[in-house]
Coordinates of C-alpha atoms in Angstrom, one line a residue:
T254 CA 101.9 152.6 252.2
M255 CA 104.7 154.5 253.8
E256 CA 106.5 154.8 250.5
G257 CA 103.5 156.4 248.9
T258 CA 103.0 158.8 251.8
E259 CA 106.7 159.8 251.5
Q260 CA 106.3 160.4 247.8
L261 CA 103.2 162.5 248.3
N262 CA 104.9 164.6 251.0
E263 CA 107.9 165.2 248.8
L264 CA 105.7 166.2 245.9
Y265 CA 103.7 168.6 248.1
K266 CA 106.9 170.2 249.4
L267 CA 108.2 170.7 245.9
L268 CA 104.9 172.0 244.5
T269 CA 104.5 174.6 247.3
A270 CA 108.1 175.8 247.4
K271 CA 109.0 179.5 247.3
E272 CA 111.6 179.2 244.5
F273 CA 110.1 178.8 241.1
Q274 CA 112.7 176.3 240.0
T275 CA 111.7 174.0 242.8
R276 CA 108.0 174.3 241.9
M277 CA 108.9 173.3 238.4
E278 CA 110.7 170.3 239.7
G279 CA 107.5 169.4 241.5
V280 CA 105.5 169.7 238.3
V281 CA 107.9 167.4 236.5
L282 CA 107.9 164.9 239.4
L283 CA 104.1 164.8 239.3
L284 CA 104.3 163.8 235.6
D285 CA 106.9 161.1 236.6
Y286 CA 104.6 159.8 239.3
C287 CA 101.7 159.7 236.8
K288 CA 103.7 157.5 234.5
S289 CA 105.3 155.3 237.2
S290 CA 102.7 155.3 240.0
S291 CA 99.4 156.3 238.4
E292 CA 97.4 154.4 241.0
L293 CA 99.0 156.5 243.8
I294 CA 98.2 159.7 242.0
S295 CA 94.6 158.5 241.1
T296 CA 93.9 157.5 244.7
N297 CA 95.1 160.9 246.1
I298 CA 94.2 163.1 243.2
V299 CA 91.8 165.5 245.0
Q300 CA 93.0 166.1 248.5
Q301 CA 96.7 166.1 248.2
I302 CA 97.7 166.7 244.7
F303 CA 95.4 168.7 242.4
D304 CA 94.5 171.4 244.9
I305 CA 98.1 172.4 244.8
F306 CA 98.7 171.5 241.1
V307 CA 95.9 173.9 240.0
L308 CA 97.8 176.7 241.7
R309 CA 100.8 175.8 239.6
V310 CA 98.7 176.1 236.4
Q311 CA 97.9 179.6 237.7
D312 CA 101.4 180.3 239.0
C313 CA 102.7 183.9 239.0
N314 CA 105.9 182.7 237.3
K315 CA 105.3 182.1 233.6
K316 CA 107.9 179.3 233.4
V317 CA 106.1 177.3 236.1
K318 CA 102.7 178.0 234.6
Q319 CA 103.9 176.9 231.1
K320 CA 105.5 173.8 232.4
A321 CA 102.3 172.9 234.4
L322 CA 100.2 173.3 231.3
E323 CA 102.5 171.2 229.2
V324 CA 102.6 168.5 232.0
L325 CA 98.8 168.6 232.3
A326 CA 98.4 167.8 228.6
L327 CA 100.6 164.7 229.1
M328 CA 98.8 163.6 232.3
V329 CA 95.3 163.6 230.8
P330 CA 95.7 160.5 228.8
T331 CA 97.5 158.7 231.6
L332 CA 95.0 159.5 234.4
G333 CA 91.9 159.5 232.2
D334 CA 88.7 159.0 234.3
A335 CA 90.6 159.6 237.6
L336 CA 90.6 163.3 236.7
H337 CA 86.8 163.6 236.9
P338 CA 86.7 164.9 240.5
V339 CA 89.1 167.8 239.6
L340 CA 87.9 168.7 236.1
V341 CA 86.0 171.8 237.1
S342 CA 89.0 173.4 238.9
L343 CA 91.3 172.3 236.1
V344 CA 89.1 173.7 233.3
G345 CA 88.8 177.0 235.2
A346 CA 92.6 177.2 235.6
V347 CA 93.3 176.3 232.0
T348 CA 90.7 178.7 230.7
D349 CA 92.3 181.6 232.6
N350 CA 95.4 181.0 230.5
L351 CA 93.7 181.2 227.1
N352 CA 94.1 185.0 227.0
S353 CA 97.8 184.9 227.9
K354 CA 100.0 187.2 225.8
Q355 CA 102.9 184.8 226.5
V356 CA 103.1 182.6 223.4
G357 CA 104.4 179.5 225.3
I358 CA 101.6 179.7 227.8
Y359 CA 98.9 180.2 225.2
A360 CA 100.3 177.3 223.1
A361 CA 100.5 175.0 226.1

């Protein structure tokens, strides 16, 4: 639908923004969409969403990275089986953070 396309475009813009605060807004918006429009997210999970979200899990800004990891933990129960196509990239991105010296990132 047009509304879904607009939501995805807005999400993409936020997740790919230059400013870290805006990228964090995108991560939080993705969680909101998972809760309120899980079908939209599940349907578009590979192409338009998680290719960019994985980059936020590996973000150069530690605040964005930590927020993305926290949001991912909340999204897994909501999206469940819809995550299967992106599990390999997600596991790789999360695993890269296991050696983090940042307590918040390691805990997330």
